[in-house]
Amino acid sequence: MKVSVHRKPLLDVLGGRAPKRRPIWFMRQAGRYLPEYRKLREQAGSFLKLCYHPDLAAEVTLQPLRRYDVDAAIVFADILVVPHAMGLDLRFEEGEGPILETVRNQEDATRLKAVGNSAQVNAVYETLGRVGSTLEDGIALIGFCGGPWTVASYMIEGGSSNRELSKGIAARGEAWLRYMIDKLIEESVDYLSGQVEAGAEAVQIFDSWAGELPEKNREDFVEKPLAALVSGFRKRHADTPVIVFARGVGHGHAAIERATGAQALGIESELSIEWARDGLKGAVQGNLDPELLLGPEDVAREAAARLAAVMPMERHIFNLGHGIMPVTRPEMITAVIDAVRLHDACKASG
Ligand code: CP3
């Protein structure tokens, strides 16, 4: 095992080095379950205004770090920043989620612009710059984008839906979908590179709807696009580690690990952590069930400690199998972190 040079536990695990402690962070660690987030969102007027206001977005990014002993900050933004920057209208309706202008044929797809220096991506870069300059020692800064399939499915559907339309288009292998996915790969490479240039030290690709595609379409629309995205990104930033979260693909994570060469694979709660430990080669991120954070506390603590018991620290990034749910009590996060730290401390002292 190589000796740590970073002293940032997350970057150590991603670099294959033994960390000084088990890195912990939570998907959606900033968000509606925190009263201080709700207050700032109200002040900003809407979720998107918050996203694109670098001072406020930086503050929201830092909020969970004031409460919790976590090892990473993830820039406060959204996977739909990319289609927004490519020229599609976007708004978020209370209780409904995103409403995105749709792309349903070649003509629509041809009109999509490059993210370039748009106001949207620049705001995210500025947020990263502000957060990066204030982070405490040991805390890594994560940038992110959506996976091509997940973002494409939002562009086709126009919002959250059962994705029947996009799955049909994928099943028929329509040429314009391939064209749009290629465009998304190129723009996502550019966007992730911009985030690294602004201060991101690791990046995560959220392919949240990867598991919805039938296996026969997965290679074309999940595996290959993710591999192309990671390889394009590495040409610009070979030293920045990548976490790929292709949620819901089960044992398919092994093929995604091979295809992308990602330093870590995020895994969903449904997958057995023992399978991930034995079936994957690199680091594993996850996979506590976010539902367990709804209580009771001792059950959540026990499940968190069990994950720590199964996964060796140098290959594990403790996280959930999906984002924190808005109804979660903030104290539950403290309890789970404490359970993991306590488990590791007991193990270290024999
Ligand atoms: O993890 C973090 O703390 C960083 C911020 C972050 C957000 N969205 C903020 C957000 C990240 C990493 C995302 C990723 C994202 N966005 C994904 C992939 C991860 C996942 O959850 O599967 C997806 C699918 C989206 C698209 C999206 N954004 C939806 C479907 C919604 C509405 C549903 C919901 O959970 O509210 C959003 C809104 C959104 N993105 C909120 C936050 C904090 C809530 C907005 C609000 O304040 O009302």
PDB file of N, CA and C in Angstrom, residues 175-223:
ATOM      1  N   ALA A 175     -31.542   6.945 -34.309  1.00  0.00           N
ATOM      2  CA  ALA A 175     -30.269   7.613 -34.604  1.00  0.00           C
ATOM      3  C   ALA A 175     -30.146   8.947 -33.883  1.00  0.00           C
ATOM      4  N   TRP A 176     -31.240   9.683 -33.774  1.00  0.00           N
ATOM      5  CA  TRP A 176     -31.115  11.009 -33.157  1.00  0.00           C
ATOM      6  C   TRP A 176     -30.796  10.904 -31.673  1.00  0.00           C
ATOM      7  N   LEU A 177     -31.221   9.799 -31.015  1.00  0.00           N
ATOM      8  CA  LEU A 177     -30.864   9.620 -29.600  1.00  0.00           C
ATOM      9  C   LEU A 177     -29.348   9.408 -29.477  1.00  0.00           C
ATOM     10  N   ARG A 178     -28.808   8.609 -30.391  1.00  0.00           N
ATOM     11  CA  ARG A 178     -27.345   8.404 -30.363  1.00  0.00           C
ATOM     12  C   ARG A 178     -26.619   9.729 -30.588  1.00  0.00           C
ATOM     13  N   TYR A 179     -27.128  10.512 -31.516  1.00  0.00           N
ATOM     14  CA  TYR A 179     -26.532  11.823 -31.798  1.00  0.00           C
ATOM     15  C   TYR A 179     -26.582  12.700 -30.539  1.00  0.00           C
ATOM     16  N   MET A 180     -27.726  12.689 -29.859  1.00  0.00           N
ATOM     17  CA  MET A 180     -27.881  13.534 -28.665  1.00  0.00           C
ATOM     18  C   MET A 180     -26.981  13.047 -27.525  1.00  0.00           C
ATOM     19  N   ILE A 181     -26.882  11.736 -27.378  1.00  0.00           N
ATOM     20  CA  ILE A 181     -26.007  11.177 -26.336  1.00  0.00           C
ATOM     21  C   ILE A 181     -24.553  11.574 -26.615  1.00  0.00           C
ATOM     22  N   ASP A 182     -24.142  11.518 -27.898  1.00  0.00           N
ATOM     23  CA  ASP A 182     -22.767  11.928 -28.237  1.00  0.00           C
ATOM     24  C   ASP A 182     -22.531  13.394 -27.873  1.00  0.00           C
ATOM     25  N   LYS A 183     -23.541  14.227 -28.153  1.00  0.00           N
ATOM     26  CA  LYS A 183     -23.423  15.642 -27.809  1.00  0.00           C
ATOM     27  C   LYS A 183     -23.327  15.815 -26.286  1.00  0.00           C
ATOM     28  N   LEU A 184     -24.129  15.060 -25.568  1.00  0.00           N
ATOM     29  CA  LEU A 184     -24.102  15.145 -24.100  1.00  0.00           C
ATOM     30  C   LEU A 184     -22.750  14.702 -23.546  1.00  0.00           C
ATOM     31  N   ILE A 185     -22.162  13.681 -24.156  1.00  0.00           N
ATOM     32  CA  ILE A 185     -20.844  13.218 -23.707  1.00  0.00           C
ATOM     33  C   ILE A 185     -19.839  14.357 -23.850  1.00  0.00           C
ATOM     34  N   GLU A 186     -19.841  14.964 -25.041  1.00  0.00           N
ATOM     35  CA  GLU A 186     -18.881  16.031 -25.309  1.00  0.00           C
ATOM     36  C   GLU A 186     -19.076  17.212 -24.352  1.00  0.00           C
ATOM     37  N   GLU A 187     -20.304  17.612 -24.131  1.00  0.00           N
ATOM     38  CA  GLU A 187     -20.570  18.766 -23.266  1.00  0.00           C
ATOM     39  C   GLU A 187     -20.299  18.431 -21.797  1.00  0.00           C
ATOM     40  N   SER A 188     -20.556  17.186 -21.415  1.00  0.00           N
ATOM     41  CA  SER A 188     -20.298  16.798 -20.029  1.00  0.00           C
ATOM     42  C   SER A 188     -18.796  16.750 -19.754  1.00  0.00           C
ATOM     43  N   VAL A 189     -18.006  16.318 -20.752  1.00  0.00           N
ATOM     44  CA  VAL A 189     -16.546  16.335 -20.605  1.00  0.00           C
ATOM     45  C   VAL A 189     -16.091  17.775 -20.377  1.00  0.00           C
ATOM     46  N   ASP A 190     -16.642  18.681 -21.167  1.00  0.00           N
ATOM     47  CA  ASP A 190     -16.254  20.081 -21.054  1.00  0.00           C
ATOM     48  C   ASP A 190     -16.653  20.655 -19.692  1.00  0.00           C
ATOM     49  N   TYR A 191     -17.865  20.308 -19.265  1.00  0.00           N
ATOM     50  CA  TYR A 191     -18.394  20.817 -17.990  1.00  0.00           C
ATOM     51  C   TYR A 191     -17.597  20.266 -16.800  1.00  0.00           C
ATOM     52  N   LEU A 192     -17.298  18.973 -16.822  1.00  0.00           N
ATOM     53  CA  LEU A 192     -16.499  18.395 -15.728  1.00  0.00           C
ATOM     54  C   LEU A 192     -15.089  18.999 -15.725  1.00  0.00           C
ATOM     55  N   SER A 193     -14.531  19.202 -16.910  1.00  0.00           N
ATOM     56  CA  SER A 193     -13.192  19.792 -16.985  1.00  0.00           C
ATOM     57  C   SER A 193     -13.211  21.200 -16.407  1.00  0.00           C
ATOM     58  N   GLY A 194     -14.233  21.964 -16.742  1.00  0.00           N
ATOM     59  CA  GLY A 194     -14.379  23.317 -16.196  1.00  0.00           C
ATOM     60  C   GLY A 194     -14.475  23.280 -14.678  1.00  0.00           C
ATOM     61  N   GLN A 195     -15.153  22.271 -14.154  1.00  0.00           N
ATOM     62  CA  GLN A 195     -15.292  22.163 -12.694  1.00  0.00           C
ATOM     63  C   GLN A 195     -13.935  21.873 -12.043  1.00  0.00           C
ATOM     64  N   VAL A 196     -13.142  21.016 -12.699  1.00  0.00           N
ATOM     65  CA  VAL A 196     -11.817  20.713 -12.144  1.00  0.00           C
ATOM     66  C   VAL A 196     -10.942  21.967 -12.195  1.00  0.00           C
ATOM     67  N   GLU A 197     -11.020  22.690 -13.303  1.00  0.00           N
ATOM     68  CA  GLU A 197     -10.223  23.917 -13.416  1.00  0.00           C
ATOM     69  C   GLU A 197     -10.654  24.949 -12.371  1.00  0.00           C
ATOM     70  N   ALA A 198     -11.901  24.834 -11.917  1.00  0.00           N
ATOM     71  CA  ALA A 198     -12.396  25.772 -10.892  1.00  0.00           C
ATOM     72  C   ALA A 198     -12.145  25.269  -9.470  1.00  0.00           C
ATOM     73  N   GLY A 199     -11.644  24.042  -9.324  1.00  0.00           N
ATOM     74  CA  GLY A 199     -11.300  23.585  -7.970  1.00  0.00           C
ATOM     75  C   GLY A 199     -11.805  22.205  -7.565  1.00  0.00           C
ATOM     76  N   ALA A 200     -12.621  21.539  -8.394  1.00  0.00           N
ATOM     77  CA  ALA A 200     -13.089  20.197  -8.017  1.00  0.00           C
ATOM     78  C   ALA A 200     -11.908  19.225  -8.015  1.00  0.00           C
ATOM     79  N   GLU A 201     -11.841  18.383  -6.990  1.00  0.00           N
ATOM     80  CA  GLU A 201     -10.708  17.452  -6.851  1.00  0.00           C
ATOM     81  C   GLU A 201     -11.065  16.021  -7.231  1.00  0.00           C
ATOM     82  N   ALA A 202     -12.347  15.755  -7.364  1.00  0.00           N
ATOM     83  CA  ALA A 202     -12.831  14.446  -7.817  1.00  0.00           C
ATOM     84  C   ALA A 202     -14.170  14.748  -8.477  1.00  0.00           C
ATOM     85  N   VAL A 203     -14.604  13.874  -9.375  1.00  0.00           N
ATOM     86  CA  VAL A 203     -15.915  14.105  -9.997  1.00  0.00           C
ATOM     87  C   VAL A 203     -16.759  12.848  -9.916  1.00  0.00           C
ATOM     88  N   GLN A 204     -18.057  13.067  -9.791  1.00  0.00           N
ATOM     89  CA  GLN A 204     -18.991  11.935  -9.800  1.00  0.00           C
ATOM     90  C   GLN A 204     -19.967  12.093 -10.961  1.00  0.00           C
ATOM     91  N   ILE A 205     -20.217  10.972 -11.632  1.00  0.00           N
ATOM     92  CA  ILE A 205     -21.212  10.950 -12.704  1.00  0.00           C
ATOM     93  C   ILE A 205     -22.441  10.217 -12.170  1.00  0.00           C
ATOM     94  N   PHE A 206     -23.556  10.940 -12.091  1.00  0.00           N
ATOM     95  CA  PHE A 206     -24.806  10.366 -11.570  1.00  0.00           C
ATOM     96  C   PHE A 206     -25.629   9.815 -12.728  1.00  0.00           C
ATOM     97  N   ASP A 207     -25.568   8.496 -12.960  1.00  0.00           N
ATOM     98  CA  ASP A 207     -26.466   7.911 -13.964  1.00  0.00           C
ATOM     99  C   ASP A 207     -27.617   7.233 -13.206  1.00  0.00           C
ATOM    100  N   SER A 208     -28.463   8.078 -12.641  1.00  0.00           N
ATOM    101  CA  SER A 208     -29.481   7.612 -11.690  1.00  0.00           C
ATOM    102  C   SER A 208     -30.493   6.645 -12.274  1.00  0.00           C
ATOM    103  N   TRP A 209     -30.733   6.746 -13.580  1.00  0.00           N
ATOM    104  CA  TRP A 209     -31.750   5.870 -14.184  1.00  0.00           C
ATOM    105  C   TRP A 209     -31.131   4.751 -15.017  1.00  0.00           C
ATOM    106  N   ALA A 210     -29.858   4.455 -14.770  1.00  0.00           N
ATOM    107  CA  ALA A 210     -29.174   3.393 -15.527  1.00  0.00           C
ATOM    108  C   ALA A 210     -29.906   2.057 -15.398  1.00  0.00           C
ATOM    109  N   GLY A 211     -30.416   1.794 -14.193  1.00  0.00           N
ATOM    110  CA  GLY A 211     -31.038   0.502 -13.936  1.00  0.00           C
ATOM    111  C   GLY A 211     -32.403   0.326 -14.589  1.00  0.00           C
ATOM    112  N   GLU A 212     -32.932   1.384 -15.156  1.00  0.00           N
ATOM    113  CA  GLU A 212     -34.261   1.285 -15.770  1.00  0.00           C
ATOM    114  C   GLU A 212     -34.211   0.678 -17.167  1.00  0.00           C
ATOM    115  N   LEU A 213     -33.054   0.756 -17.786  1.00  0.00           N
ATOM    116  CA  LEU A 213     -32.950   0.225 -19.146  1.00  0.00           C
ATOM    117  C   LEU A 213     -32.870  -1.293 -19.115  1.00  0.00           C
ATOM    118  N   PRO A 214     -33.563  -1.974 -20.014  1.00  0.00           N
ATOM    119  CA  PRO A 214     -33.395  -3.421 -20.093  1.00  0.00           C
ATOM    120  C   PRO A 214     -31.922  -3.736 -20.391  1.00  0.00           C
ATOM    121  N   GLU A 215     -31.454  -4.865 -19.873  1.00  0.00           N
ATOM    122  CA  GLU A 215     -30.032  -5.198 -20.018  1.00  0.00           C
ATOM    123  C   GLU A 215     -29.533  -5.145 -21.455  1.00  0.00           C
ATOM    124  N   LYS A 216     -30.376  -5.515 -22.400  1.00  0.00           N
ATOM    125  CA  LYS A 216     -29.903  -5.557 -23.790  1.00  0.00           C
ATOM    126  C   LYS A 216     -29.600  -4.162 -24.349  1.00  0.00           C
ATOM    127  N   ASN A 217     -30.165  -3.111 -23.747  1.00  0.00           N
ATOM    128  CA  ASN A 217     -29.867  -1.748 -24.215  1.00  0.00           C
ATOM    129  C   ASN A 217     -28.801  -1.052 -23.370  1.00  0.00           C
ATOM    130  N   ARG A 218     -28.388  -1.726 -22.320  1.00  0.00           N
ATOM    131  CA  ARG A 218     -27.510  -1.058 -21.355  1.00  0.00           C
ATOM    132  C   ARG A 218     -26.120  -0.771 -21.913  1.00  0.00           C
ATOM    133  N   GLU A 219     -25.581  -1.716 -22.679  1.00  0.00           N
ATOM    134  CA  GLU A 219     -24.244  -1.521 -23.206  1.00  0.00           C
ATOM    135  C   GLU A 219     -24.194  -0.268 -24.090  1.00  0.00           C
ATOM    136  N   ASP A 220     -25.205  -0.129 -24.971  1.00  0.00           N
ATOM    137  CA  ASP A 220     -25.222   0.998 -25.907  1.00  0.00           C
ATOM    138  C   ASP A 220     -25.484   2.335 -25.233  1.00  0.00           C
ATOM    139  N   PHE A 221     -26.370   2.350 -24.241  1.00  0.00           N
ATOM    140  CA  PHE A 221     -26.826   3.645 -23.733  1.00  0.00           C
ATOM    141  C   PHE A 221     -26.330   3.998 -22.336  1.00  0.00           C
ATOM    142  N   VAL A 222     -25.730   3.028 -21.645  1.00  0.00           N
ATOM    143  CA  VAL A 222     -25.167   3.333 -20.325  1.00  0.00           C
ATOM    144  C   VAL A 222     -23.648   3.096 -20.337  1.00  0.00           C
ATOM    145  N   GLU A 223     -23.266   1.842 -20.588  1.00  0.00           N
ATOM    146  CA  GLU A 223     -21.849   1.488 -20.487  1.00  0.00           C
ATOM    147  C   GLU A 223     -20.946   2.282 -21.438  1.00  0.00           C
TER     148      GLU A 223
END
